[in-house]
Short mmCIF file of C-alpha atoms in Angstrom, two decimals:
data_model
loop_
_atom_site.label_atom_id
_atom_site.label_comp_id
_atom_site.label_asym_id
_atom_site.label_seq_id
_atom_site.Cartn_x
_atom_site.Cartn_y
_atom_site.Cartn_z
CA UNK A 236 -0.37 -0.34 0.22
CA UNK A 237 1.42 3.84 -0.73
CA UNK A 238 -0.44 7.10 -0.99
CA UNK A 239 0.58 9.87 -2.88
CA UNK A 240 -0.65 13.14 -2.33
CA UNK A 241 -0.04 15.85 -4.69
CA UNK A 242 -0.79 19.59 -4.79
CA UNK A 243 -1.01 21.02 -8.68
CA UNK A 244 0.48 24.85 -8.54
CA UNK A 245 0.78 27.12 -11.01
CA UNK A 246 2.95 25.90 -13.91
CA UNK A 247 4.32 23.31 -11.76
CA UNK A 248 5.33 19.82 -12.53
CA UNK A 249 4.51 17.13 -10.70
CA UNK A 250 5.99 14.05 -10.71
CA UNK A 251 4.28 10.54 -10.81
CA UNK A 252 5.48 8.34 -7.91
CA UNK A 253 8.72 6.20 -8.37
CA UNK A 254 8.63 2.73 -7.88
CA UNK A 255 7.46 -0.52 -9.52
CA UNK A 256 3.97 -0.38 -8.79
CA UNK A 257 1.30 -0.39 -11.40
CA UNK A 258 0.54 1.77 -13.92
CA UNK A 259 -0.71 5.05 -12.40
CA UNK A 260 -3.16 7.60 -13.02
CA UNK A 261 -2.29 11.53 -12.31
CA UNK A 262 -5.21 13.89 -12.74
CA UNK A 263 -4.78 17.05 -15.14
CA UNK A 264 -6.60 20.21 -14.39
CA UNK A 265 -7.26 22.24 -17.84
CA UNK A 266 -8.55 26.01 -16.79
CA UNK A 267 -9.60 27.79 -19.37
CA UNK A 268 -10.88 31.14 -18.94
CA UNK A 269 -11.95 30.51 -15.58
CA UNK A 270 -13.80 27.33 -16.36
CA UNK A 271 -12.48 24.06 -14.99
CA UNK A 272 -12.02 21.25 -17.25
CA UNK A 273 -10.81 18.16 -15.66
CA UNK A 274 -9.52 14.93 -17.94
CA UNK A 275 -7.99 11.94 -16.94
CA UNK A 276 -4.17 11.20 -18.44
CA UNK A 277 -3.09 7.59 -18.25
CA UNK A 278 0.76 7.54 -17.17
CA UNK A 279 2.43 4.76 -18.78
CA UNK A 280 5.60 5.51 -17.06
CA UNK A 281 6.46 6.76 -13.30
CA UNK A 282 8.32 9.59 -14.11
CA UNK A 283 6.22 11.27 -16.05
CA UNK A 284 5.11 14.80 -15.97
CA UNK A 285 1.63 16.96 -15.79
CA UNK A 286 2.33 20.38 -16.04
CA UNK A 287 -0.36 23.19 -15.49
CA UNK A 288 -1.54 25.83 -18.44
CA UNK A 289 -2.13 28.44 -15.81
CA UNK A 290 -2.76 30.12 -12.35
CA UNK A 291 -6.36 29.73 -12.48
CA UNK A 292 -6.49 26.31 -9.86
CA UNK A 293 -5.32 24.38 -7.61
CA UNK A 294 -5.52 20.58 -7.59
CA UNK A 295 -5.04 18.25 -5.07
CA UNK A 296 -4.98 14.63 -6.03
CA UNK A 297 -4.73 11.85 -3.81
CA UNK A 298 -3.84 8.22 -5.69
CA UNK A 299 -4.32 5.10 -3.47
CA UNK A 300 -3.38 1.72 -4.26
CA UNK A 301 -6.23 -0.85 -3.96
CA UNK A 302 -5.79 -4.36 -5.00
CA UNK A 303 -3.52 -3.82 -7.95
CA UNK A 304 -6.02 -0.50 -8.85
CA UNK A 305 -5.57 2.90 -8.35
CA UNK A 306 -7.89 4.74 -6.81
CA UNK A 307 -7.84 8.82 -7.38
CA UNK A 308 -9.83 11.59 -5.79
CA UNK A 309 -9.55 14.78 -6.80
CA UNK A 310 -10.37 17.97 -4.85
CA UNK A 311 -10.19 20.79 -6.61
CA UNK A 312 -10.50 24.58 -5.51
CA UNK A 313 -11.02 26.98 -8.81
CA UNK A 314 -9.49 30.44 -8.12
CA UNK A 315 -11.18 32.20 -10.93
CA UNK A 316 -8.86 35.32 -11.94
CA UNK A 317 -9.72 38.66 -10.33
CA UNK A 318 -10.00 40.74 -13.21
CA UNK A 319 -13.33 42.52 -14.50
CA UNK A 320 -16.31 40.48 -14.90
CA UNK A 321 -16.62 38.74 -18.32
CA UNK A 322 -19.13 36.77 -20.65
CA UNK A 323 -17.52 33.61 -18.95
CA UNK A 324 -16.87 34.25 -15.54
CA UNK A 325 -20.57 35.86 -15.10
CA UNK A 326 -22.75 33.92 -12.25
CA UNK A 327 -25.87 35.21 -14.29
CA UNK A 328 -26.58 34.28 -17.99
CA UNK A 329 -28.13 37.68 -18.43
CA UNK A 330 -24.37 39.31 -17.76
CA UNK A 331 -23.06 36.25 -19.53
CA UNK A 332 -24.31 34.41 -22.19
CA UNK A 333 -27.14 36.61 -23.13
CA UNK A 334 -25.57 39.97 -22.33
CA UNK A 335 -25.89 41.06 -26.31
CA UNK A 336 -29.39 40.80 -25.96
CA UNK A 337 -29.99 42.40 -22.80
CA UNK A 338 -27.47 44.89 -22.80
CA UNK A 339 -29.61 48.11 -23.66
CA UNK A 340 -31.15 47.45 -19.98
CA UNK A 341 -27.90 48.05 -18.45
CA UNK A 342 -27.56 51.93 -18.77
CA UNK A 343 -30.99 51.83 -16.36
CA UNK A 344 -30.84 49.36 -14.74
CA UNK A 345 -27.33 48.44 -13.42
CA UNK A 346 -25.51 50.00 -10.16
CA UNK A 347 -24.53 51.98 -12.58
CA UNK A 348 -27.83 53.07 -13.56
CA UNK A 349 -28.79 53.50 -9.88
CA UNK A 350 -25.81 55.84 -8.94
CA UNK A 351 -26.39 57.68 -12.40
CA UNK A 352 -30.18 58.63 -11.36
CA UNK A 353 -29.33 59.02 -7.73
CA UNK A 354 -26.96 62.00 -8.90
CA UNK A 355 -29.62 63.61 -11.14
CA UNK A 356 -31.98 63.62 -8.28
CA UNK A 357 -30.01 65.08 -5.53
CA UNK A 358 -28.34 67.87 -8.59
CA UNK A 359 -32.01 68.61 -9.33
CA UNK A 360 -33.32 69.01 -5.87
CA UNK A 361 -30.15 71.74 -5.03
CA UNK A 362 -31.66 73.38 -8.09
CA UNK A 363 -35.22 73.05 -6.76
CA UNK A 364 -34.45 74.41 -3.40
CA UNK A 365 -32.56 77.63 -5.47
CA UNK A 366 -35.91 78.33 -6.89
CA UNK A 367 -38.32 78.36 -3.10
CA UNK A 368 -37.79 82.05 -2.36
CA UNK A 369 -37.88 81.38 1.85
CA UNK A 370 -35.10 79.07 1.12
CA UNK A 371 -32.43 82.22 1.41
CA UNK A 372 -29.65 80.36 1.77
CA UNK A 373 -29.66 79.13 -1.73
CA UNK A 374 -30.07 82.00 -3.80
CA UNK A 375 -30.99 81.25 -7.35
CA UNK A 376 -27.73 79.83 -9.60
CA UNK A 377 -26.27 82.03 -12.41
CA UNK A 378 -26.28 80.17 -15.30
CA UNK A 379 -23.22 79.13 -15.65
CA UNK A 380 -23.45 77.54 -12.09
CA UNK A 381 -26.87 75.52 -13.81
CA UNK A 382 -24.91 74.76 -16.79
CA UNK A 383 -22.38 73.14 -14.21
CA UNK A 384 -24.42 71.43 -12.34
CA UNK A 385 -26.27 70.05 -15.18
CA UNK A 386 -23.00 69.12 -16.71
CA UNK A 387 -22.31 66.75 -13.66
CA UNK A 388 -25.83 64.98 -15.32
CA UNK A 389 -25.31 64.92 -18.86
CA UNK A 390 -21.72 63.74 -18.41
CA UNK A 391 -21.96 61.82 -15.88
CA UNK A 392 -19.66 58.26 -16.73
CA UNK A 393 -18.09 55.28 -15.50
CA UNK A 394 -15.51 57.29 -13.83
CA UNK A 395 -17.54 59.14 -11.84
CA UNK A 396 -19.82 56.07 -10.76
CA UNK A 397 -16.46 54.30 -9.80
CA UNK A 398 -15.40 57.40 -8.23
CA UNK A 399 -19.01 56.94 -6.27
CA UNK A 400 -18.23 53.43 -5.06
CA UNK A 401 -14.54 54.03 -3.54
CA UNK A 402 -16.36 56.83 -1.75
CA UNK A 403 -18.67 54.02 -0.65
CA UNK A 404 -16.28 51.64 0.38
CA UNK A 405 -15.47 54.24 3.39
CA UNK A 406 -18.98 55.52 4.16
CA UNK A 407 -20.87 51.92 3.86
CA UNK A 408 -23.46 54.08 2.64
CA UNK A 409 -24.51 54.51 -1.20
CA UNK A 410 -26.53 57.34 -0.94
CA UNK A 411 -24.38 59.09 1.02
CA UNK A 412 -21.63 58.65 -1.22
CA UNK A 413 -23.45 60.45 -4.02
CA UNK A 414 -23.41 63.18 -1.78
CA UNK A 415 -20.04 63.47 -0.74
CA UNK A 416 -19.11 62.71 -4.54
CA UNK A 417 -21.14 65.94 -5.94
CA UNK A 418 -19.66 67.58 -2.87
CA UNK A 419 -16.16 67.08 -4.15
CA UNK A 420 -17.27 67.63 -7.71
CA UNK A 421 -18.69 71.39 -6.58
CA UNK A 422 -16.19 72.59 -4.18
CA UNK A 423 -13.77 74.36 -6.55
CA UNK A 424 -17.06 76.13 -8.14
CA UNK A 425 -17.00 79.51 -5.84
CA UNK A 426 -21.00 79.46 -6.06
CA UNK A 427 -22.10 76.32 -5.66
CA UNK A 428 -19.43 75.49 -3.06
CA UNK A 429 -21.23 77.68 -0.59
CA UNK A 430 -24.02 76.12 -0.56
CA UNK A 431 -22.63 72.56 -0.90
CA UNK A 432 -24.44 71.20 2.44
CA UNK A 433 -27.66 71.82 1.09
CA UNK A 434 -27.25 68.81 -1.12
CA UNK A 435 -29.61 65.84 0.52
CA UNK A 436 -31.20 69.00 2.10
CA UNK A 437 -34.15 67.21 4.14
CA UNK A 438 -33.98 64.06 2.63
CA UNK A 439 -33.56 60.48 4.08
CA UNK A 440 -32.46 57.88 1.33
CA UNK A 441 -35.71 56.57 0.18
CA UNK A 442 -36.62 60.05 -1.12
CA UNK A 443 -33.68 59.75 -3.28
CA UNK A 444 -33.88 55.89 -4.12
CA UNK A 445 -38.10 55.87 -4.58
CA UNK A 446 -37.47 58.50 -7.34
CA UNK A 447 -34.16 56.90 -8.93
CA UNK A 448 -35.91 53.43 -9.12
CA UNK A 449 -38.95 55.22 -10.50
CA UNK A 450 -36.90 56.83 -12.75
CA UNK A 451 -34.96 53.74 -13.78
CA UNK A 452 -37.97 52.03 -14.05
CA UNK A 453 -39.85 54.79 -16.16
CA UNK A 454 -36.85 54.99 -18.71
CA UNK A 455 -36.16 50.98 -19.29
CA UNK A 456 -39.47 50.45 -20.05
CA UNK A 457 -39.97 53.20 -22.55
CA UNK A 458 -36.95 53.30 -24.15
CA UNK A 459 -36.06 49.86 -24.66
CA UNK A 460 -39.18 47.07 -23.08
CA UNK A 461 -42.00 48.72 -24.92
CA UNK A 462 -40.47 49.32 -28.31
CA UNK A 463 -39.49 45.49 -28.44
CA UNK A 464 -43.05 44.32 -27.50
CA UNK A 465 -44.06 46.75 -30.27
CA UNK A 466 -41.82 44.43 -32.85
CA UNK A 467 -43.16 41.60 -31.27
CA UNK A 468 -46.82 42.53 -31.43
CA UNK A 469 -46.48 44.34 -34.92
CA UNK A 470 -44.78 40.65 -36.28
CA UNK A 471 -48.18 38.73 -35.06
CA UNK A 472 -50.46 41.09 -36.42
CA UNK A 473 -48.17 40.85 -39.98
CA UNK A 474 -48.98 36.60 -39.45
CA UNK A 475 -52.42 37.50 -38.76
CA UNK A 476 -53.24 39.61 -41.91
CA UNK A 477 -51.07 37.25 -43.90
CA UNK A 478 -52.80 34.35 -43.06
CA UNK A 479 -56.62 35.66 -42.61
CA UNK A 480 -57.55 33.65 -45.45
CA UNK A 481 -55.50 30.39 -44.38
CA UNK A 482 -58.00 27.77 -43.40
CA UNK A 483 -56.67 25.28 -40.26
CA UNK A 484 -58.06 22.32 -38.44
CA UNK A 485 -58.95 23.44 -35.15
CA UNK A 486 -57.97 21.44 -31.78
CA UNK A 487 -60.09 21.79 -29.12
CA UNK A 488 -58.85 19.15 -26.20
CA UNK A 489 -56.21 17.76 -29.08
CA UNK A 490 -58.90 16.57 -31.12
CA UNK A 491 -60.04 17.89 -34.42
CA UNK A 492 -62.81 20.35 -34.04
CA UNK A 493 -64.67 23.03 -36.13
CA UNK A 494 -62.14 24.86 -38.84
CA UNK A 495 -60.48 28.33 -38.35
CA UNK A 496 -58.19 30.09 -40.45
CA UNK A 497 -54.45 30.48 -38.76
CA UNK A 498 -54.54 34.26 -39.39
CA UNK A 499 -57.50 34.39 -36.86
CA UNK A 500 -55.77 32.56 -34.45
CA UNK A 501 -53.07 34.81 -34.43
CA UNK A 502 -55.06 37.62 -33.98
CA UNK A 503 -56.10 36.42 -30.79
CA UNK A 504 -52.33 36.71 -29.33
CA UNK A 505 -51.89 40.03 -30.50
CA UNK A 506 -54.96 41.64 -29.54
CA UNK A 507 -54.57 40.08 -26.28
CA UNK A 508 -50.71 41.53 -26.53
CA UNK A 509 -51.87 44.78 -27.36
CA UNK A 510 -54.44 45.39 -24.70
CA UNK A 511 -51.38 44.15 -21.80
CA UNK A 512 -48.90 46.53 -23.62
CA UNK A 513 -51.24 49.33 -23.75
CA UNK A 514 -51.87 48.56 -19.33
CA UNK A 515 -48.05 48.56 -19.08
CA UNK A 516 -47.57 52.05 -20.64
CA UNK A 517 -50.33 53.14 -18.51
CA UNK A 518 -49.10 52.45 -14.96
CA UNK A 519 -48.26 55.22 -13.17
CA UNK A 520 -45.11 55.78 -11.65
CA UNK A 521 -44.93 57.46 -8.59
CA UNK A 522 -42.38 58.94 -6.21
CA UNK A 523 -42.67 60.60 -2.62
CA UNK A 524 -40.04 63.60 -1.25
CA UNK A 525 -41.31 63.80 2.10
CA UNK A 526 -38.11 62.81 4.48
CA UNK A 527 -37.54 60.15 6.97
CA UNK A 528 -41.32 59.23 8.36
CA UNK A 529 -43.35 61.24 5.48
CA UNK A 530 -44.09 63.96 7.25
CA UNK A 531 -41.61 66.90 6.27
CA UNK A 532 -40.64 66.89 9.79
CA UNK A 533 -36.87 67.97 9.15
CA UNK A 534 -38.43 70.47 6.46
CA UNK A 535 -40.60 72.24 8.79
CA UNK A 536 -37.86 72.41 11.55
CA UNK A 537 -35.86 74.91 8.80
CA UNK A 538 -38.66 76.46 7.24
CA UNK A 539 -41.67 76.83 8.71
CA UNK A 540 -43.33 79.03 5.97
CA UNK A 541 -42.55 76.64 3.18
CA UNK A 542 -45.45 74.67 2.22
CA UNK A 543 -43.31 71.51 1.91
CA UNK A 544 -46.28 69.02 0.49
CA UNK A 545 -46.58 71.49 -2.44
CA UNK A 546 -42.80 71.68 -2.90
CA UNK A 547 -42.60 68.05 -3.08
CA UNK A 548 -45.17 67.45 -5.24
CA UNK A 549 -43.45 70.31 -7.78
CA UNK A 550 -40.44 68.61 -7.79
CA UNK A 551 -41.56 64.70 -8.26
CA UNK A 552 -43.91 65.84 -11.22
CA UNK A 553 -41.04 67.94 -12.89
CA UNK A 554 -39.64 64.39 -13.08
CA UNK A 555 -41.98 63.31 -15.10
CA UNK A 556 -43.26 60.79 -12.06
CA UNK A 557 -46.69 61.33 -10.36
CA UNK A 558 -47.11 62.38 -6.69
CA UNK A 559 -47.79 59.84 -3.43
CA UNK A 560 -48.59 62.40 -1.08
CA UNK A 561 -49.50 59.34 1.88
CA UNK A 562 -46.14 57.87 2.81
CA UNK A 563 -44.35 56.02 5.44
CA UNK A 564 -40.06 56.24 4.76
CA UNK A 565 -40.93 54.74 1.37
CA UNK A 566 -42.97 55.24 -1.26
CA UNK A 567 -45.20 51.92 -0.61
CA UNK A 568 -44.64 50.48 -4.36
CA UNK A 569 -47.73 49.76 -5.01
CA UNK A 570 -47.79 50.84 -8.46
CA UNK A 571 -44.78 48.62 -8.94
CA UNK A 572 -46.55 45.59 -7.51
CA UNK A 573 -49.35 46.75 -10.57
CA UNK A 574 -47.12 47.20 -12.98
CA UNK A 575 -45.13 43.65 -12.25
CA UNK A 576 -48.37 41.82 -12.36
CA UNK A 577 -48.81 43.45 -15.55
CA UNK A 578 -45.99 42.33 -17.10
CA UNK A 579 -46.82 38.92 -15.29
CA UNK A 580 -49.98 39.09 -17.66
CA UNK A 581 -48.06 39.85 -20.65
CA UNK A 582 -45.65 37.76 -20.63
CA UNK A 583 -48.48 34.58 -19.83
CA UNK A 584 -49.66 35.41 -23.06
CA UNK A 585 -46.49 35.06 -24.94
CA UNK A 586 -45.85 32.11 -23.03
CA UNK A 587 -49.22 30.72 -24.44
CA UNK A 588 -48.35 32.09 -27.97
CA UNK A 589 -44.63 30.23 -27.76
CA UNK A 590 -46.69 27.20 -26.68
CA UNK A 591 -49.08 27.27 -29.21
CA UNK A 592 -46.25 27.69 -32.22
CA UNK A 593 -44.28 25.20 -30.90
CA UNK A 594 -47.46 22.60 -31.53
CA UNK A 595 -47.91 23.77 -34.52
CA UNK A 596 -44.09 23.22 -35.49
CA UNK A 597 -44.73 19.82 -34.31
CA UNK A 598 -47.86 18.63 -36.09
CA UNK A 599 -46.02 20.47 -39.73
CA UNK A 600 -48.35 23.59 -39.64
CA UNK A 601 -44.90 25.73 -39.49
CA UNK A 602 -41.60 25.05 -40.94
CA UNK A 603 -38.36 26.80 -40.21
CA UNK A 604 -36.08 28.88 -41.98
CA UNK A 605 -32.58 27.44 -41.37
CA UNK A 606 -29.20 29.21 -41.56
CA UNK A 607 -26.63 27.83 -42.96
CA UNK A 608 -23.62 26.16 -40.28
CA UNK A 609 -26.69 25.77 -37.68
CA UNK A 610 -27.08 22.47 -36.09
CA UNK A 611 -30.58 21.62 -34.33
CA UNK A 612 -29.31 18.27 -32.85
CA UNK A 613 -26.09 17.12 -31.97
CA UNK A 614 -26.95 13.68 -33.02
CA UNK A 615 -29.88 14.14 -35.55
CA UNK A 616 -28.53 15.51 -38.53
CA UNK A 617 -32.29 16.10 -39.79
CA UNK A 618 -33.85 18.10 -36.90
CA UNK A 619 -34.67 21.78 -37.04
CA UNK A 620 -35.97 22.42 -33.06
CA UNK A 621 -37.87 25.29 -32.16
CA UNK A 622 -35.26 26.33 -29.88
CA UNK A 623 -36.26 30.12 -29.83
CA UNK A 624 -40.11 29.13 -28.57
CA UNK A 625 -38.52 27.16 -26.12
CA UNK A 626 -35.86 29.55 -24.91
CA UNK A 627 -38.58 32.33 -24.62
CA UNK A 628 -40.85 30.20 -22.96
CA UNK A 629 -38.41 28.99 -20.24
CA UNK A 630 -37.21 32.67 -19.86
CA UNK A 631 -40.71 34.15 -19.45
CA UNK A 632 -40.95 31.45 -16.59
CA UNK A 633 -38.25 32.96 -14.80
CA UNK A 634 -39.11 36.82 -15.34
CA UNK A 635 -42.45 36.15 -13.98
CA UNK A 636 -41.03 34.25 -10.95
CA UNK A 637 -38.92 37.40 -9.97
CA UNK A 638 -42.03 39.71 -11.03
CA UNK A 639 -44.36 37.97 -8.97
CA UNK A 640 -41.90 37.81 -5.81
CA UNK A 641 -41.46 41.67 -6.49
CA UNK A 642 -45.00 42.53 -6.56
CA UNK A 643 -45.79 40.21 -3.63
CA UNK A 644 -43.11 41.63 -1.19
CA UNK A 645 -42.31 45.33 -2.14
CA UNK A 646 -45.90 46.29 -0.81
CA UNK A 647 -45.56 45.20 2.44
CA UNK A 648 -42.88 47.17 4.74
CA UNK A 649 -43.25 46.56 8.86
CA UNK A 650 -44.01 49.78 10.21
CA UNK A 651 -42.71 53.04 8.79
CA UNK A 652 -39.92 51.35 6.99
CA UNK A 653 -37.73 48.47 7.03
CA UNK A 654 -34.81 47.41 4.80
CA UNK A 655 -36.01 44.26 3.09
CA UNK A 656 -37.14 46.55 -0.61
CA UNK A 657 -33.72 47.78 -0.81
CA UNK A 658 -32.13 44.45 -1.79
CA UNK A 659 -34.92 43.18 -3.73
CA UNK A 660 -35.25 46.19 -5.68
CA UNK A 661 -31.74 45.47 -6.88
CA UNK A 662 -33.38 42.39 -8.92
CA UNK A 663 -36.31 44.84 -11.19
CA UNK A 664 -33.57 44.66 -14.04
CA UNK A 665 -33.85 40.54 -13.73
CA UNK A 666 -37.50 40.30 -14.19
CA UNK A 667 -37.07 43.05 -17.33
CA UNK A 668 -34.20 40.79 -18.54
CA UNK A 669 -35.28 37.49 -18.57
CA UNK A 670 -38.32 39.43 -20.14
CA UNK A 671 -36.42 41.14 -22.77
CA UNK A 672 -34.72 37.81 -23.67
CA UNK A 673 -37.83 36.33 -23.96
CA UNK A 674 -39.20 39.05 -26.40
CA UNK A 675 -36.73 38.84 -29.06
CA UNK A 676 -36.34 34.80 -29.01
CA UNK A 677 -40.00 34.99 -29.48
CA UNK A 678 -39.33 37.83 -32.50
CA UNK A 679 -36.57 35.49 -34.14
CA UNK A 680 -38.51 32.13 -34.02
CA UNK A 681 -41.35 34.18 -35.81
CA UNK A 682 -38.55 35.38 -38.69
CA UNK A 683 -37.61 32.02 -39.47
CA UNK A 684 -41.27 30.42 -39.70
CA UNK A 685 -42.70 29.35 -43.14
CA UNK A 686 -46.31 28.63 -43.36
CA UNK A 687 -47.09 24.88 -44.66
CA UNK A 688 -50.57 25.12 -46.38
CA UNK A 689 -49.83 21.43 -47.64
CA UNK A 690 -49.92 19.78 -44.17
CA UNK A 691 -52.48 22.49 -43.26
CA UNK A 692 -54.76 21.24 -46.35
CA UNK A 693 -53.76 17.74 -45.49
CA UNK A 694 -55.26 17.40 -42.35
CA UNK A 695 -58.24 19.52 -43.26
CA UNK A 696 -58.92 16.60 -45.91
CA UNK A 697 -58.95 14.09 -43.40
CA UNK A 698 -61.32 15.61 -41.18
CA UNK A 699 -64.94 15.29 -42.66
CA UNK A 700 -66.22 14.68 -39.55
CA UNK A 701 -66.27 18.43 -38.41
CA UNK A 702 -68.88 19.16 -40.49
CA UNK A 703 -71.44 17.32 -38.25
CA UNK A 704 -71.59 20.19 -36.30
CA UNK A 705 -73.06 22.79 -39.22
CA UNK A 706 -75.34 19.57 -40.64
CA UNK A 707 -77.27 18.83 -37.05
CA UNK A 708 -77.20 22.84 -36.34
CA UNK A 709 -79.15 23.05 -39.63
CA UNK A 710 -81.28 20.04 -38.71
CA UNK A 711 -82.41 21.61 -35.66
CA UNK A 712 -83.61 24.53 -37.83
CA UNK A 713 -86.16 22.61 -39.81
CA UNK A 714 -87.38 20.33 -36.84
CA UNK A 715 -85.33 17.05 -38.01
CA UNK A 716 -85.69 15.27 -34.83
CA UNK A 717 -82.67 14.28 -32.78
CA UNK A 718 -80.36 15.72 -35.24
CA UNK A 719 -77.40 15.40 -32.60
CA UNK A 720 -77.92 11.82 -32.14
CA UNK A 721 -78.09 10.95 -36.09
CA UNK A 722 -74.79 12.63 -36.48
CA UNK A 723 -73.02 11.22 -33.74
CA UNK A 724 -74.03 7.54 -34.82
CA UNK A 725 -72.68 8.68 -38.26
CA UNK A 726 -69.18 10.18 -36.98
CA UNK A 727 -67.81 8.99 -33.78
CA UNK A 728 -65.59 6.33 -33.97
CA UNK A 729 -66.01 5.94 -37.82
CA UNK A 730 -63.98 6.87 -40.70
CA UNK A 731 -65.52 9.95 -42.70
CA UNK A 732 -64.99 11.32 -45.91
CA UNK A 733 -66.57 13.53 -48.21
CA UNK A 734 -68.50 10.70 -49.54
CA UNK A 735 -70.39 9.74 -46.56
CA UNK A 736 -71.24 13.45 -45.74
CA UNK A 737 -72.47 14.25 -49.09
CA UNK A 738 -74.61 10.65 -48.87
CA UNK A 739 -75.84 11.72 -45.04
CA UNK A 740 -76.96 15.43 -46.65
CA UNK A 741 -79.10 14.13 -49.94
CA UNK A 742 -81.00 12.18 -47.46
CA UNK A 743 -81.98 14.63 -45.75
CA UNK A 744 -85.89 15.97 -45.35
CA UNK A 745 -84.86 19.65 -45.37
CA UNK A 746 -85.50 22.64 -47.84
CA UNK A 747 -83.61 22.08 -50.95
CA UNK A 748 -82.02 25.23 -50.56
CA UNK A 749 -80.41 24.55 -47.11
CA UNK A 750 -79.18 20.93 -48.82
CA UNK A 751 -77.49 22.71 -51.27
CA UNK A 752 -76.17 25.50 -48.72
CA UNK A 753 -74.36 21.98 -46.93
CA UNK A 754 -73.41 20.44 -49.98
CA UNK A 755 -71.44 23.27 -50.51
CA UNK A 756 -69.32 23.10 -47.17
CA UNK A 757 -65.84 21.41 -46.93
CA UNK A 758 -63.56 21.45 -44.00
CA UNK A 759 -61.71 24.24 -45.95
CA UNK A 760 -64.40 26.85 -46.10
CA UNK A 761 -66.39 25.69 -43.15
CA UNK A 762 -64.58 28.81 -40.92
CA UNK A 763 -67.52 31.17 -40.18
CA UNK A 764 -66.30 34.98 -40.18
CA UNK A 765 -62.83 34.12 -39.48
CA UNK A 766 -60.82 36.24 -41.86
CA UNK A 767 -63.36 39.03 -41.01
CA UNK A 768 -62.77 39.34 -37.52
CA UNK A 769 -59.13 39.64 -38.74
CA UNK A 770 -59.66 42.16 -41.10
CA UNK A 771 -61.78 44.38 -38.53
CA UNK A 772 -59.00 43.89 -35.35
CA UNK A 773 -56.55 45.24 -38.32
CA UNK A 774 -58.95 48.35 -39.25
CA UNK A 775 -59.71 49.03 -35.65
CA UNK A 776 -55.97 48.88 -34.97
CA UNK A 777 -55.51 51.42 -37.69
CA UNK A 778 -58.06 53.75 -37.28
#
C-alpha cells in the first residue's frame, strides 16, 4: 500500500510516484478562462510529468493503491482570475451568455444606472431649493452654475460611478457616497461651494432612492421594453393579416374540431398582447419626497413657512413622475406591484403563444427557415428544433417568478420602514432582463416561420367529420328529430369522408336550398367569419 498526495500549483510539474507499482493515473487540471475542465491522462511511466497551463486552479489529487488498482480522488479548488467580469465568469446568464441581447437595459437598471439617477435627483433637488424664495441660503444660481450642475448629469460616466463606489467603501452607505461625490465635484466652484450642505437637504435616503428607481423603471420600460413589445406585436399582427384566409383545423382538447384560419388564431394573440402592452404603458409611476417618515419633519423645522408638500409635489412631477402624498419613509411600491403584475399577464400570453407555435411546428403547420451552419441536434442531423420559442418560454418563466416575488413583497414593509425592499429592488433588472430576452427570442422565432399549407390542407382533407356540427345545427332549424344523435351515430369512432357526408345530407328531409348550402361546405371553407374577424381587428388597430 502506498499513498501519494500532490498539490498541483501554477506552472508546476508534478512527478508521479517512483517505484515498480502498477500503472498510475494522475489528474490533469485544465483551466480555461475561469472554467475548470478535468481530464484524466494515463501515465504509462512513473517518471511522467503533468504541467498545469495557467494560474487559475489548484488541484489536490490523492492516489491510493487498492487490490492492484489505483483510486484517484480529486479535490478541486477553482480560483477565478480577479479581473473584470466577463461573459465567461458571470454568474447570471444575463451578464454572460445573453449579454448582447439584454445590454440595452444596463444603462438604466445596473448599479451604474442607479448611481446615475441618484446623482440626477440630488442635483435637481439642489436646483429646486434655489427656486424657493424662503430658502434664502440657496439663492438662485447663475446660468454658469446651473450649467455646471447640469453638466454633472449630462457628462456622468463610468469613472464618476467608480469614484462614488470608492467613496462608498469608506462610508458603507451608497446614497451618502453620492452626496460626498457631488460635494467633491463642486467644491472648486465658488458659487456652488457656498451651498454644499444643501445637497441632500431634508432628505432621507429613500427620498433619493424611490425617485431613482421610478426613473430607472420608467425610462427602461419606455426606451427598451415597449419598443421590443411593439416589434413583437406587429410581427404577430403581420402573421394574422398574411394568413387571414389560410384555413386550419382547430384542436380542442387536442382533438380535431371546427376549422378556423391561421390568421384568426394569430389575431387573438396580437390583440391580447396589445391590451396588456397598453396597460403597462399606462401604469402611473409614483414618487415621494417627504422625509424620514413622510411628514416633512426636518423641512418644517428649518423653514416653517414653506408649504413643503406642495414643493415636493412640484419636484416629483418635474421629474415626470406622479406624486404620492401619503407615505411612510418609503413610497409604498403599490404601482410596482401593478406594473409587474401587468408584465406577468403579458408574459403569460406570450408563453401561451410560444407553446401554441411549438405545437403547430410539431404537427407540421409551420416549417422553420434554416441558417447555413446551424445545428438542430448534436446527433440527429435532420432536426430543426423550435429552440427560439423554447428559449422564450423558459425565460418568461424566470422573469415571471421574479416579478411575482417583487409584486408580492414590495408593498409590504414593517411599520414606517424596514430594509427588505432595498435588496429586492436591485432585482428589477433581472425580471425585465429575462422578459426582454424572451421577447427577442420569440421575435427571432417568428422570423424563421414558413406556413406549410400542404400539411394544413392534408389535415383538413382528413377531417370531414367536423361538418357534423353545421349539419346537425341546420337540422335543428328545420325540426329534424334527434339531429345530434343522428350525427353522433354517423361520425363517432367511424371513418368519415366526403362521400359519406354527401350521402347523409342528400337523405335529409330539409328544404332543397338548405341542402344545397350544406353540400357546398368542406372542411376548408367551414370557417365562419374568421377572416372578417382578422380584417376588423386590423382596421380598428389602424384607426
